[in-house]
Amino acid sequence: MLFIEGVSKSYQSRRVLNDVSFTISPGERVALMGPSGSGKSTLLNCISGLDSPDEGTITFDGSDLTTLSIDERTLIRRSRLGSIFQFFHLLPTMTARENVALSLQLNGYSATDQKTLSEEMLGEVGVLHRADAFPREMSGGEMQRVAIARALVIKPKLLLADEPTGNLDTNNGERVLSLIESLSNAHQVALILVTHQEETTRICNRTLHIHDGKLTESEEQTRT
Ligand code: ADP
Ligand code: MG
């Protein structure tokens, strides 16, 4: 489903990703760990097509992203990929329902489908009662649930999560993590989960470590 081969990327002659290769199967959950500045977000940005590597290939769902134009990559990102972030990145002027509906609107869904599917997804993440609330009126846990609904409402094959519990307290972090795990199972969504916390990797099948742009996999941690 995702094949990354020999990916390298430099910024101002500094090598941020150095010959990175790995594969992710459908529905597989992979943790990505590494110190600050080691290239984790850069790697996610290359996978989501926001950035492009200097060398190597990234094949997602049958398309080699490195051969596509920015517009073609944007289309794939909107329609087949979900992303969530440490600071949620909800649009502040839109309600929870509108934030989720926007994902569908960008993919050409009708107004009726936008409403039905958004509410269904908000229900699934447990915040349907907050559908008309704006981000500033919500708790961190609620905002991350809305962000998860926004990411998954388009039924993507891959969810990219960049420190999704990094801005939540332990309890809310645990609950959001369990939610991600159960939704990944229910919808057969593969996951790349960037984290600093070892305990967060419990929902993942494998753990990848990145140091100075070099990727290694700790085989002993491989779980099924
Ligand atoms: P991480 O997410 O692991 O903390 P990043 O991938 O964000 O690390 O960054 C890796 C390195 O690349 C850092 O040294 C960062 O300063 C640099 N970097 C990231 N994005 C850019 C950019 N757009 N321009 C220049 N340098 C960048
Ligand atoms: Mg980062």
mmCIF file of N, CA and C in Angstrom, residues 4-5 10 20 40 52 65 72 85 88 114 137 180 192 199 207 218:
data_model
loop_
_atom_site.group_PDB
_atom_site.id
_atom_site.type_symbol
_atom_site.label_atom_id
_atom_site.label_comp_id
_atom_site.label_asym_id
_atom_site.label_seq_id
_atom_site.Cartn_x
_atom_site.Cartn_y
_atom_site.Cartn_z
ATOM 1 N N ILE A 4 8.244 2.925 0.309
ATOM 2 C CA ILE A 4 9.204 4.020 0.310
ATOM 3 C C ILE A 4 10.575 3.431 0.018
ATOM 4 N N GLU A 5 11.217 3.947 -1.018
ATOM 5 C CA GLU A 5 12.489 3.360 -1.436
ATOM 6 C C GLU A 5 13.550 4.415 -1.665
ATOM 7 N N SER A 10 17.377 16.975 1.434
ATOM 8 C CA SER A 10 18.261 17.926 2.106
ATOM 9 C C SER A 10 17.625 19.302 2.152
ATOM 10 N N VAL A 20 16.116 6.517 3.069
ATOM 11 C CA VAL A 20 15.078 5.881 3.892
ATOM 12 C C VAL A 20 14.245 4.925 3.040
ATOM 13 N N LYS A 40 11.318 13.386 11.254
ATOM 14 C CA LYS A 40 10.017 12.696 11.295
ATOM 15 C C LYS A 40 8.944 13.453 10.501
ATOM 16 N N SER A 52 8.539 17.119 -1.413
ATOM 17 C CA SER A 52 8.957 16.002 -2.251
ATOM 18 C C SER A 52 10.442 15.732 -2.038
ATOM 19 N N LEU A 65 4.334 9.040 -6.083
ATOM 20 C CA LEU A 65 4.114 10.464 -5.806
ATOM 21 C C LEU A 65 5.216 11.343 -6.386
ATOM 22 N N GLU A 72 -1.583 17.115 -8.672
ATOM 23 C CA GLU A 72 -1.956 15.695 -8.629
ATOM 24 C C GLU A 72 -1.758 15.126 -7.225
ATOM 25 N N PHE A 85 -2.644 16.136 13.808
ATOM 26 C CA PHE A 85 -1.456 16.849 14.270
ATOM 27 C C PHE A 85 -1.518 17.094 15.778
ATOM 28 N N PHE A 88 -3.869 20.027 16.434
ATOM 29 C CA PHE A 88 -5.211 19.804 15.857
ATOM 30 C C PHE A 88 -5.439 20.431 14.480
ATOM 31 N N GLN A 114 -22.634 15.576 2.777
ATOM 32 C CA GLN A 114 -21.708 16.226 3.712
ATOM 33 C C GLN A 114 -22.284 16.213 5.120
ATOM 34 N N GLU A 137 -14.312 26.723 21.720
ATOM 35 C CA GLU A 137 -15.246 26.311 22.776
ATOM 36 C C GLU A 137 -15.036 24.861 23.207
ATOM 37 N N ILE A 180 -8.041 5.888 18.120
ATOM 38 C CA ILE A 180 -7.311 5.724 16.853
ATOM 39 C C ILE A 180 -7.147 4.236 16.542
ATOM 40 N N ILE A 192 0.656 5.706 10.403
ATOM 41 C CA ILE A 192 2.025 6.048 10.799
ATOM 42 C C ILE A 192 1.891 7.026 11.948
ATOM 43 N N GLU A 199 5.216 4.346 25.513
ATOM 44 C CA GLU A 199 3.934 3.663 25.789
ATOM 45 C C GLU A 199 2.911 3.889 24.670
ATOM 46 N N THR A 207 7.800 -0.724 15.230
ATOM 47 C CA THR A 207 8.358 0.590 15.572
ATOM 48 C C THR A 207 9.577 0.877 14.703
ATOM 49 N N SER A 218 13.368 -1.755 14.942
ATOM 50 C CA SER A 218 13.727 -2.637 16.046
ATOM 51 C C SER A 218 12.893 -3.899 15.926
#
